[in-house]
């Protein structure tokens, strides 16, 4: 229960940062996706089920906050938790979190999530899907993966190895 | 049931994923923006395509219902076709009668045949015109085919006609080509009449058209009776017989005309008084 409250608190904090202060990290219109890193972290530490549920909740809260396209972040963050859950290994959690694998998982999951996001987002418009995925999806994914190096650095210092 | 729970427990991640996916899509569908409209449009197209692809698989219940509806439709259409065919035939017949009425020199009154007795030796027809329409006994009845007979009695709205196929029928006739006079009588069998009183030397041939002569006064002249279908010469006899196939088909007779012209009473009276013939 205590863990749930902590997760809820961190989630709310990250949503607040993602919707407000994240613009300080804006690079040519591209911002890192902190919530995806958070959902991947939950998946790697708690498993697929929890990651899906937290991904769903976090995405829904983000949608309600942004009031833009309700349901789209709910879908993509839940999907993010589902995919990241496949990399869950109870015995190697700390090793994965403190290594390049965390970055790699974040990269893969965020990329897939972005593809799904743009597939839905570009419907009914003249925007080219491939162009949107490469220009925004891939850059956001790369930026998010780069930002993931900070938690990796922190976890590697705490790692027993 | 326990087994089902076990399966759900075994695949709980997928079950939860499916539920959350369903929920997410449900929330997404609440939007009304261009993306969702486009997705709805694709979905409708996809469903249509799928339905079309699966439509080759026969649905037994649907087929049975469809069969029933088609059978019913078939009965209705057959009935309609039959009625249309009847109407077409009637239309053709009426047109032909109209043409005949137009070219006839007589005053005619059209009548529907409402009763027939073609089985007896004294065959008659009942028509739906009577004295109210100016019809009286001894007026000739004709059809587009030719002579039918004559009126023998009339009420206000109906008349009974003696037709050619009646053992009491007699008509003075002539062969149109050779102008040979003769008398037409019914033999009592079928729709063929005989020409009587033809001398052996007189020119009557197969195919000759026989018309009324007008000598008797009952029937106006030049009304077609029929066509000579056989000529028989009896050895030792001074006369020969000819069979005439009637131009009016009494088995299909449905409409007729009455010629509103009565024989001259003075002439009839004189002839009857002198010869006793009609």
Short mmCIF file of C-alpha atoms in Angstrom, two decimals:
data_model
loop_
_atom_site.label_atom_id
_atom_site.label_comp_id
_atom_site.label_asym_id
_atom_site.label_seq_id
_atom_site.Cartn_x
_atom_site.Cartn_y
_atom_site.Cartn_z
CA UNK A 1 0.00 0.00 0.00
CA UNK A 2 2.84 2.29 0.92
CA UNK A 3 4.45 1.56 -2.41
CA UNK A 4 1.25 2.39 -4.21
CA UNK A 5 1.03 5.77 -2.54
CA UNK A 6 4.66 6.41 -3.40
CA UNK A 7 4.01 5.47 -7.03
CA UNK A 8 0.94 7.66 -7.13
CA UNK A 9 2.86 10.58 -5.65
CA UNK A 10 5.77 10.18 -8.05
CA UNK A 11 3.34 9.80 -10.95
CA UNK A 12 1.56 13.04 -10.10
CA UNK A 13 4.86 14.82 -9.70
CA UNK A 14 6.12 13.56 -13.06
CA UNK A 15 2.85 14.52 -14.75
CA UNK A 16 3.20 18.00 -13.34
CA UNK A 17 6.77 18.21 -14.59
CA UNK A 18 5.85 16.71 -18.00
CA UNK A 19 3.10 19.25 -18.55
CA UNK A 20 4.92 22.31 -17.21
CA UNK A 21 8.64 22.38 -16.45
CA UNK A 22 9.66 19.95 -19.16
CA UNK A 23 9.67 22.80 -21.65
CA UNK A 24 12.91 23.89 -20.08
CA UNK A 25 14.44 20.86 -21.80
CA UNK A 26 12.84 21.72 -25.15
CA UNK A 27 15.27 21.17 -28.01
CA UNK A 28 13.94 22.30 -31.39
CA UNK A 29 10.42 21.36 -30.36
CA UNK A 30 11.42 17.96 -29.01
CA UNK A 31 10.98 17.08 -25.33
CA UNK A 32 11.85 13.89 -23.44
CA UNK A 33 9.04 11.60 -22.30
CA UNK A 34 9.62 11.24 -18.54
CA UNK A 35 6.41 9.30 -18.02
CA UNK A 36 7.55 6.58 -20.39
CA UNK A 37 10.77 6.19 -18.42
CA UNK A 38 8.67 5.98 -15.28
CA UNK A 39 6.35 3.32 -16.70
CA UNK A 40 9.32 1.28 -17.95
CA UNK A 41 10.86 1.55 -14.50
CA UNK A 42 7.63 0.20 -12.94
CA UNK A 43 7.61 -2.64 -15.48
CA UNK A 44 11.18 -3.61 -14.70
CA UNK A 45 10.71 -3.48 -10.93
CA UNK A 46 7.09 -4.62 -10.48
CA UNK A 47 6.20 -6.62 -13.56
CA UNK A 48 3.90 -6.41 -16.55
CA UNK A 49 0.56 -6.28 -14.77
CA UNK A 50 1.48 -3.34 -12.53
CA UNK A 51 3.16 -1.54 -15.42
CA UNK A 52 0.04 -1.81 -17.56
CA UNK A 53 -2.23 -0.55 -14.76
CA UNK A 54 0.10 2.30 -13.83
CA UNK A 55 0.66 3.12 -17.48
CA UNK A 56 -3.08 3.28 -18.01
CA UNK A 57 -3.58 5.48 -14.93
CA UNK A 58 -0.66 7.79 -15.71
CA UNK A 59 -1.76 8.14 -19.35
CA UNK A 60 -5.33 8.90 -18.35
CA UNK A 61 -4.19 11.53 -15.88
CA UNK A 62 -1.96 13.07 -18.53
CA UNK A 63 -4.87 13.13 -21.00
CA UNK A 64 -7.17 14.75 -18.46
CA UNK A 65 -4.50 17.32 -17.68
CA UNK A 66 -3.72 18.11 -21.28
CA UNK A 67 -7.40 17.90 -22.44
CA UNK A 68 -6.14 17.48 -25.99
CA UNK A 69 -6.80 14.02 -27.29
CA UNK A 70 -8.34 12.10 -24.44
CA UNK A 71 -7.48 8.41 -24.51
CA UNK A 72 -4.44 8.57 -26.74
CA UNK A 73 -1.85 8.78 -23.94
CA UNK A 74 -3.93 6.29 -21.94
CA UNK A 75 -3.55 3.84 -24.80
CA UNK A 76 0.13 4.48 -25.50
CA UNK A 77 1.30 4.48 -21.87
CA UNK A 78 -0.63 1.29 -21.16
CA UNK A 79 0.96 -0.24 -24.24
CA UNK A 80 4.32 1.00 -23.00
CA UNK A 81 3.82 -0.83 -19.69
CA UNK A 82 2.67 -3.99 -21.51
CA UNK A 83 5.74 -4.09 -23.77
CA UNK A 84 8.23 -3.17 -21.07
CA UNK A 85 6.75 -5.91 -18.90
CA UNK A 86 8.33 -8.51 -21.20
CA UNK A 87 11.76 -7.38 -19.97
CA UNK A 88 10.88 -7.94 -16.33
CA UNK A 89 13.25 -10.28 -14.52
CA UNK A 90 12.82 -10.36 -10.77
CA UNK A 91 16.40 -11.49 -10.17
CA UNK A 92 18.12 -8.99 -12.43
CA UNK A 93 16.13 -5.84 -11.77
CA UNK A 94 18.99 -3.79 -10.32
CA UNK A 95 21.44 -4.98 -12.97
CA UNK A 96 19.09 -4.01 -15.78
CA UNK A 97 18.28 -0.64 -14.23
CA UNK A 98 21.95 0.21 -13.77
CA UNK A 99 23.06 -0.75 -17.25
CA UNK A 100 22.62 0.26 -20.87
CA UNK A 101 19.77 -2.29 -21.04
CA UNK A 102 17.46 0.14 -19.30
CA UNK A 103 18.27 2.72 -21.95
CA UNK A 104 17.75 0.17 -24.69
CA UNK A 105 14.39 -0.96 -23.27
CA UNK A 106 13.26 2.65 -22.93
CA UNK A 107 14.34 3.27 -26.51
CA UNK A 108 12.43 0.27 -27.93
CA UNK A 109 9.29 0.80 -25.89
CA UNK A 110 9.18 4.56 -26.45
CA UNK A 111 9.71 4.10 -30.17
CA UNK A 112 6.83 1.61 -30.47
CA UNK A 113 4.68 3.87 -28.32
CA UNK A 114 5.47 6.85 -30.55
CA UNK A 115 4.67 4.90 -33.69
CA UNK A 116 1.25 3.97 -32.27
CA UNK A 117 0.76 7.58 -31.15
CA UNK A 118 1.48 8.98 -34.60
CA UNK A 119 -0.52 6.30 -36.39
CA UNK A 120 -3.59 7.53 -34.53
CA UNK A 121 -2.61 11.18 -34.51
CA UNK A 122 -2.01 11.50 -38.26
CA UNK A 123 -5.33 9.94 -39.24
CA UNK A 124 -7.51 12.16 -41.38
CA UNK A 125 -4.71 14.68 -41.93
CA UNK A 126 -2.25 15.44 -44.68
CA UNK A 127 0.71 14.74 -42.36
CA UNK A 128 2.87 11.91 -43.67
CA UNK A 129 3.11 9.13 -41.08
CA UNK A 130 6.70 8.19 -41.90
CA UNK A 131 7.75 11.81 -41.78
CA UNK A 132 6.03 12.32 -38.42
CA UNK A 133 7.58 9.16 -36.95
CA UNK A 134 11.08 10.07 -38.12
CA UNK A 135 10.95 13.78 -37.31
CA UNK A 136 9.13 13.63 -33.99
CA UNK A 137 8.84 10.00 -32.91
CA UNK A 138 12.46 9.04 -33.41
CA UNK A 139 13.89 12.27 -32.03
CA UNK A 140 11.65 12.10 -28.97
CA UNK A 141 12.70 8.48 -28.52
CA UNK A 142 16.38 9.38 -28.77
CA UNK A 143 16.00 12.31 -26.43
CA UNK A 144 14.10 10.15 -23.92
CA UNK A 145 16.79 7.45 -24.17
CA UNK A 146 19.49 10.06 -23.52
CA UNK A 147 17.62 11.39 -20.49
CA UNK A 148 17.38 7.79 -19.22
CA UNK A 149 21.15 7.82 -18.74
CA UNK A 150 20.64 9.88 -15.55
CA UNK A 151 18.59 7.27 -13.71
CA UNK A 152 20.90 4.59 -15.11
CA UNK A 153 23.83 6.47 -13.62
CA UNK A 154 22.04 6.66 -10.25
CA UNK A 155 21.06 2.99 -10.29
CA UNK A 156 24.53 1.87 -11.33
CA UNK A 157 25.98 3.58 -8.28
CA UNK A 158 23.50 1.68 -6.08
CA UNK A 159 24.09 -1.56 -7.92
CA UNK A 160 25.85 -4.27 -5.83
CA UNK A 161 28.09 -5.14 -8.77
CA UNK B 1 -15.87 -23.05 -14.33
CA UNK B 2 -12.78 -23.65 -12.22
CA UNK B 3 -10.94 -24.48 -15.42
CA UNK B 4 -11.98 -21.19 -16.92
CA UNK B 5 -10.70 -19.32 -13.87
CA UNK B 6 -7.43 -21.24 -14.15
CA UNK B 7 -7.07 -20.24 -17.78
CA UNK B 8 -7.84 -16.59 -16.94
CA UNK B 9 -5.32 -16.71 -14.06
CA UNK B 10 -2.72 -18.23 -16.35
CA UNK B 11 -3.18 -15.49 -18.93
CA UNK B 12 -4.17 -12.72 -16.55
CA UNK B 13 -1.74 -10.23 -18.08
CA UNK B 14 -3.35 -10.68 -21.49
CA UNK B 15 -6.85 -10.53 -20.07
CA UNK B 16 -6.02 -7.30 -18.24
CA UNK B 17 -4.26 -5.97 -21.35
CA UNK B 18 -7.35 -6.71 -23.45
CA UNK B 19 -9.59 -5.01 -20.89
CA UNK B 20 -7.36 -1.94 -20.66
CA UNK B 21 -7.03 -1.81 -24.43
CA UNK B 22 -10.81 -1.96 -24.75
CA UNK B 23 -11.15 0.81 -22.15
CA UNK B 24 -8.51 2.96 -23.86
CA UNK B 25 -10.22 2.61 -27.22
CA UNK B 26 -13.54 3.39 -25.56
CA UNK B 27 -12.11 6.59 -24.11
CA UNK B 28 -10.53 7.43 -27.48
CA UNK B 29 -13.86 7.02 -29.23
CA UNK B 30 -15.35 9.72 -26.97
CA UNK B 31 -13.36 12.29 -28.93
CA UNK B 32 -14.94 13.92 -31.95
CA UNK B 33 -11.94 15.17 -33.86
CA UNK B 34 -10.71 14.50 -37.38
CA UNK B 35 -8.55 11.54 -36.28
CA UNK B 36 -11.42 9.69 -34.68
CA UNK B 37 -13.73 10.51 -37.58
CA UNK B 38 -11.14 9.08 -39.97
CA UNK B 39 -10.69 5.98 -37.82
CA UNK B 40 -14.48 5.54 -37.64
CA UNK B 41 -14.60 5.79 -41.40
CA UNK B 42 -11.84 3.15 -41.78
CA UNK B 43 -13.59 0.93 -39.27
CA UNK B 44 -16.87 1.11 -41.15
CA UNK B 45 -15.02 0.28 -44.37
CA UNK B 46 -13.21 -2.61 -42.70
CA UNK B 47 -16.43 -3.99 -41.25
CA UNK B 48 -18.08 -3.71 -44.66
CA UNK B 49 -15.16 -5.47 -46.31
CA UNK B 50 -15.21 -8.24 -43.69
CA UNK B 51 -18.95 -8.69 -44.00
CA UNK B 52 -18.59 -8.84 -47.76
CA UNK B 53 -15.78 -11.39 -47.48
CA UNK B 54 -17.82 -13.59 -45.16
CA UNK B 55 -21.02 -13.20 -47.13
CA UNK B 56 -20.02 -16.15 -49.33
CA UNK B 57 -20.61 -18.40 -46.33
CA UNK B 58 -24.31 -19.27 -46.52
CA UNK B 59 -26.46 -18.47 -43.55
CA UNK B 60 -28.98 -21.30 -43.41
CA UNK B 61 -31.62 -19.38 -41.43
CA UNK B 62 -31.26 -16.32 -43.60
CA UNK B 63 -31.40 -18.44 -46.74
CA UNK B 64 -34.58 -20.11 -45.55
CA UNK B 65 -36.21 -16.75 -44.90
CA UNK B 66 -34.94 -15.41 -48.20
CA UNK B 67 -36.28 -18.48 -49.94
CA UNK B 68 -39.67 -17.98 -48.35
CA UNK B 69 -39.77 -14.33 -49.40
CA UNK B 70 -38.64 -15.19 -52.93
CA UNK B 71 -41.23 -17.94 -53.21
CA UNK B 72 -43.94 -15.54 -52.12
CA UNK B 73 -42.64 -12.96 -54.57
CA UNK B 74 -42.63 -15.57 -57.30
CA UNK B 75 -46.28 -16.41 -56.63
CA UNK B 76 -47.21 -12.72 -56.67
CA UNK B 77 -45.27 -12.09 -59.88
CA UNK B 78 -46.70 -15.16 -61.59
CA UNK B 79 -50.16 -13.97 -60.66
CA UNK B 80 -49.37 -10.51 -61.99
CA UNK B 81 -47.91 -11.91 -65.22
CA UNK B 82 -51.03 -13.99 -65.70
CA UNK B 83 -53.27 -10.98 -65.17
CA UNK B 84 -51.14 -8.86 -67.50
CA UNK B 85 -51.24 -11.55 -70.17
CA UNK B 86 -55.01 -11.71 -69.84
CA UNK B 87 -55.21 -7.93 -70.05
CA UNK B 88 -52.98 -7.94 -73.14
CA UNK B 89 -55.15 -10.52 -74.90
CA UNK B 90 -58.28 -8.62 -73.95
CA UNK B 91 -56.65 -5.42 -75.13
CA UNK B 92 -55.78 -6.97 -78.49
CA UNK B 93 -59.29 -8.34 -78.84
CA UNK B 94 -60.89 -5.01 -77.96
CA UNK B 95 -58.59 -3.16 -80.34
CA UNK B 96 -59.58 -5.51 -83.11
CA UNK B 97 -63.24 -4.97 -82.24
CA UNK B 98 -62.73 -1.24 -82.21
CA UNK B 99 -61.20 -1.39 -85.68
CA UNK B 100 -64.09 -3.48 -86.85
CA UNK B 101 -66.59 -1.03 -85.39
CA UNK B 102 -64.83 1.84 -87.13
CA UNK B 103 -64.93 0.23 -90.57
CA UNK B 104 -68.40 -1.31 -90.25
CA UNK B 105 -71.14 0.31 -92.28
CA UNK B 106 -73.72 -0.82 -89.73
CA UNK B 107 -74.65 0.72 -86.42
CA UNK B 108 -73.20 -1.63 -83.85
CA UNK B 109 -73.58 -2.03 -80.12
CA UNK B 110 -70.78 -3.80 -78.25
CA UNK B 111 -71.63 -6.58 -75.86
CA UNK B 112 -69.87 -8.91 -73.47
CA UNK B 113 -70.80 -12.56 -73.65
CA UNK B 114 -71.98 -13.30 -70.12
CA UNK B 115 -73.31 -16.81 -70.68
CA UNK B 116 -72.81 -19.70 -73.08
CA UNK B 117 -74.32 -23.08 -73.65
CA UNK B 118 -72.06 -24.73 -76.20
CA UNK B 119 -72.75 -28.30 -75.12
CA UNK B 120 -76.28 -28.68 -76.36
CA UNK B 121 -77.75 -28.97 -79.82
CA UNK B 122 -79.53 -25.68 -79.28
CA UNK B 123 -76.46 -23.65 -78.44
CA UNK B 124 -77.07 -20.09 -77.36
CA UNK B 125 -75.16 -17.22 -75.83
CA UNK B 126 -76.30 -14.55 -73.44
CA UNK B 127 -75.02 -11.02 -73.97
CA UNK B 128 -75.22 -8.03 -71.66
CA UNK B 129 -77.17 -5.70 -73.92
CA UNK B 130 -80.92 -5.54 -74.25
CA UNK B 131 -83.78 -3.34 -75.28
CA UNK B 132 -82.31 -0.49 -73.26
CA UNK B 133 -79.45 -0.40 -75.76
CA UNK B 134 -81.80 -0.81 -78.73
CA UNK B 135 -81.31 -4.55 -79.15
CA UNK B 136 -84.29 -6.52 -80.38
CA UNK B 137 -84.95 -10.06 -81.60
CA UNK B 138 -83.82 -10.97 -85.12
CA UNK B 139 -80.86 -8.60 -85.06
CA UNK B 140 -77.61 -10.16 -86.23
CA UNK B 141 -74.76 -10.79 -83.85
CA UNK B 142 -71.23 -10.58 -85.19
CA UNK B 143 -67.68 -10.69 -83.87
CA UNK B 144 -64.36 -9.51 -85.34
CA UNK B 145 -64.08 -13.04 -86.77
CA UNK B 146 -67.40 -12.95 -88.55
CA UNK B 147 -71.00 -14.06 -88.09
CA UNK B 148 -72.02 -15.29 -84.63
CA UNK B 149 -75.79 -15.67 -84.89
CA UNK B 150 -78.92 -13.67 -84.19
CA UNK B 151 -80.83 -12.37 -81.21
CA UNK B 152 -83.81 -14.54 -80.37
CA UNK B 153 -85.03 -12.82 -77.23
CA UNK B 154 -84.27 -9.67 -75.29
CA UNK B 155 -84.92 -8.26 -71.86
CA UNK B 156 -84.08 -4.72 -70.76
CA UNK B 157 -80.35 -5.38 -70.25
CA UNK B 158 -79.74 -8.87 -71.63
CA UNK B 159 -80.32 -10.77 -74.79
CA UNK B 160 -80.10 -14.40 -75.80
CA UNK B 161 -78.58 -15.16 -79.15
CA UNK B 162 -78.97 -18.22 -81.34
CA UNK B 163 -75.50 -18.98 -82.65
CA UNK B 164 -74.44 -20.76 -85.83
CA UNK B 165 -73.80 -23.92 -83.81
CA UNK B 166 -77.51 -24.48 -83.31
CA UNK B 167 -79.54 -27.15 -85.06
CA UNK B 168 -82.25 -24.58 -85.91
CA UNK B 169 -79.77 -22.18 -87.48
CA UNK B 170 -80.11 -21.46 -91.17
CA UNK B 171 -78.40 -18.69 -93.13
CA UNK B 172 -78.51 -17.79 -96.76
CA UNK B 173 -74.91 -17.56 -97.94
CA UNK B 174 -72.74 -17.34 -101.02
CA UNK B 175 -69.23 -18.27 -102.00
CA UNK B 176 -67.42 -14.98 -102.24
CA UNK B 177 -65.19 -15.92 -105.21
CA UNK B 178 -67.70 -17.66 -107.51
CA UNK B 179 -70.88 -16.05 -106.12
CA UNK B 180 -72.53 -19.49 -105.77
CA UNK B 181 -75.63 -19.37 -103.56
CA UNK B 182 -76.13 -21.89 -100.81
CA UNK B 183 -77.60 -22.46 -97.37
CA UNK B 184 -75.49 -22.83 -94.27
CA UNK B 185 -76.57 -25.37 -91.66
CA UNK B 186 -74.86 -26.88 -88.67
CA UNK B 187 -74.21 -30.59 -88.77
CA UNK B 188 -74.47 -30.89 -84.97
CA UNK B 189 -70.84 -31.86 -84.53
CA UNK B 190 -67.91 -29.61 -83.74
CA UNK B 191 -67.37 -26.14 -85.09
CA UNK B 192 -67.96 -26.99 -88.73
CA UNK B 193 -71.03 -26.13 -90.81
CA UNK B 194 -72.24 -27.49 -94.13
CA UNK B 195 -73.13 -25.79 -97.34
CA UNK B 196 -76.24 -27.33 -98.77
CA UNK B 197 -77.89 -27.20 -102.19
CA UNK B 198 -74.73 -26.86 -104.26
CA UNK B 199 -75.18 -28.29 -107.72
CA UNK B 200 -72.32 -30.51 -108.87
CA UNK B 201 -71.42 -28.19 -111.70
CA UNK B 202 -71.11 -25.16 -109.44
CA UNK B 203 -67.64 -23.85 -108.63
CA UNK B 204 -66.86 -24.36 -104.97
CA UNK B 205 -63.27 -25.03 -103.97
CA UNK B 206 -61.25 -25.66 -100.91
CA UNK B 207 -60.28 -22.35 -99.29
CA UNK B 208 -63.21 -20.36 -100.68
CA UNK B 209 -64.57 -17.75 -98.29
CA UNK B 210 -68.27 -18.03 -97.51
CA UNK B 211 -70.22 -14.87 -96.63
CA UNK B 212 -73.84 -14.04 -95.92
CA UNK B 213 -75.81 -13.29 -99.04
CA UNK B 214 -78.44 -11.03 -97.56
CA UNK B 215 -81.22 -12.82 -99.44
CA UNK B 216 -82.98 -13.99 -96.31
CA UNK B 217 -83.19 -10.49 -94.87
CA UNK B 218 -82.16 -11.69 -91.43
CA UNK B 219 -78.43 -11.14 -91.88
CA UNK B 220 -76.93 -8.23 -93.73
CA UNK B 221 -74.84 -9.23 -96.75
CA UNK B 222 -71.07 -9.86 -96.87
CA UNK B 223 -70.53 -10.95 -93.29
CA UNK B 224 -67.88 -13.65 -93.26
CA UNK B 225 -69.09 -17.05 -92.09
CA UNK B 226 -66.02 -19.20 -92.69
CA UNK B 227 -63.76 -20.95 -95.18
CA UNK B 228 -64.45 -24.06 -97.20
CA UNK B 229 -62.37 -26.85 -95.69
CA UNK B 230 -63.64 -29.83 -97.69
CA UNK B 231 -65.79 -30.52 -100.75
CA UNK B 232 -67.51 -33.90 -101.03
CA UNK B 233 -69.24 -35.27 -104.10
CA UNK B 234 -71.63 -38.15 -103.56
CA UNK B 235 -71.92 -40.55 -106.56
CA UNK B 236 -75.43 -40.63 -108.00
CA UNK B 237 -76.42 -37.34 -106.40
CA UNK B 238 -77.09 -34.07 -108.22
CA UNK B 239 -75.62 -32.02 -105.40
CA UNK B 240 -72.34 -31.85 -103.57
CA UNK B 241 -71.60 -30.91 -99.97
CA UNK B 242 -68.97 -28.61 -98.61
CA UNK B 243 -67.69 -28.27 -95.08
CA UNK B 244 -66.98 -24.77 -93.81
CA UNK B 245 -64.69 -24.02 -90.91
CA UNK B 246 -66.21 -21.09 -89.06
CA UNK B 247 -64.25 -17.90 -88.81
CA UNK B 248 -65.56 -17.25 -85.30
CA UNK B 249 -64.09 -19.39 -82.54
CA UNK B 250 -67.04 -19.96 -80.24
CA UNK B 251 -64.98 -21.57 -77.53
CA UNK B 252 -63.11 -18.28 -76.93
CA UNK B 253 -65.88 -15.87 -77.80
CA UNK B 254 -66.07 -13.19 -75.09
CA UNK B 255 -67.11 -10.03 -76.88
CA UNK B 256 -69.53 -9.47 -79.74
CA UNK B 257 -71.50 -6.77 -81.54
CA UNK B 258 -75.16 -6.58 -82.29
CA UNK B 259 -76.05 -4.95 -85.60
CA UNK B 260 -78.79 -2.49 -84.79
CA UNK B 261 -80.71 -3.29 -87.93
CA UNK B 262 -83.89 -5.28 -88.08
CA UNK B 263 -85.15 -7.15 -91.14
CA UNK B 264 -87.76 -5.30 -93.10
CA UNK B 265 -91.04 -6.47 -91.45
CA UNK B 266 -93.04 -6.12 -94.63
CA UNK B 267 -90.59 -8.29 -96.55
CA UNK B 268 -90.35 -10.83 -93.77
CA UNK B 269 -94.11 -11.03 -93.45
CA UNK B 270 -94.54 -11.50 -97.17
CA UNK B 271 -91.82 -14.15 -97.41
CA UNK B 272 -93.13 -16.01 -94.38
CA UNK B 273 -96.63 -15.90 -95.75
CA UNK B 274 -95.53 -17.18 -99.13
CA UNK B 275 -92.85 -19.77 -98.25
CA UNK B 276 -93.04 -20.30 -94.49
CA UNK B 277 -89.31 -19.91 -94.38
CA UNK B 278 -87.21 -17.52 -92.37
#
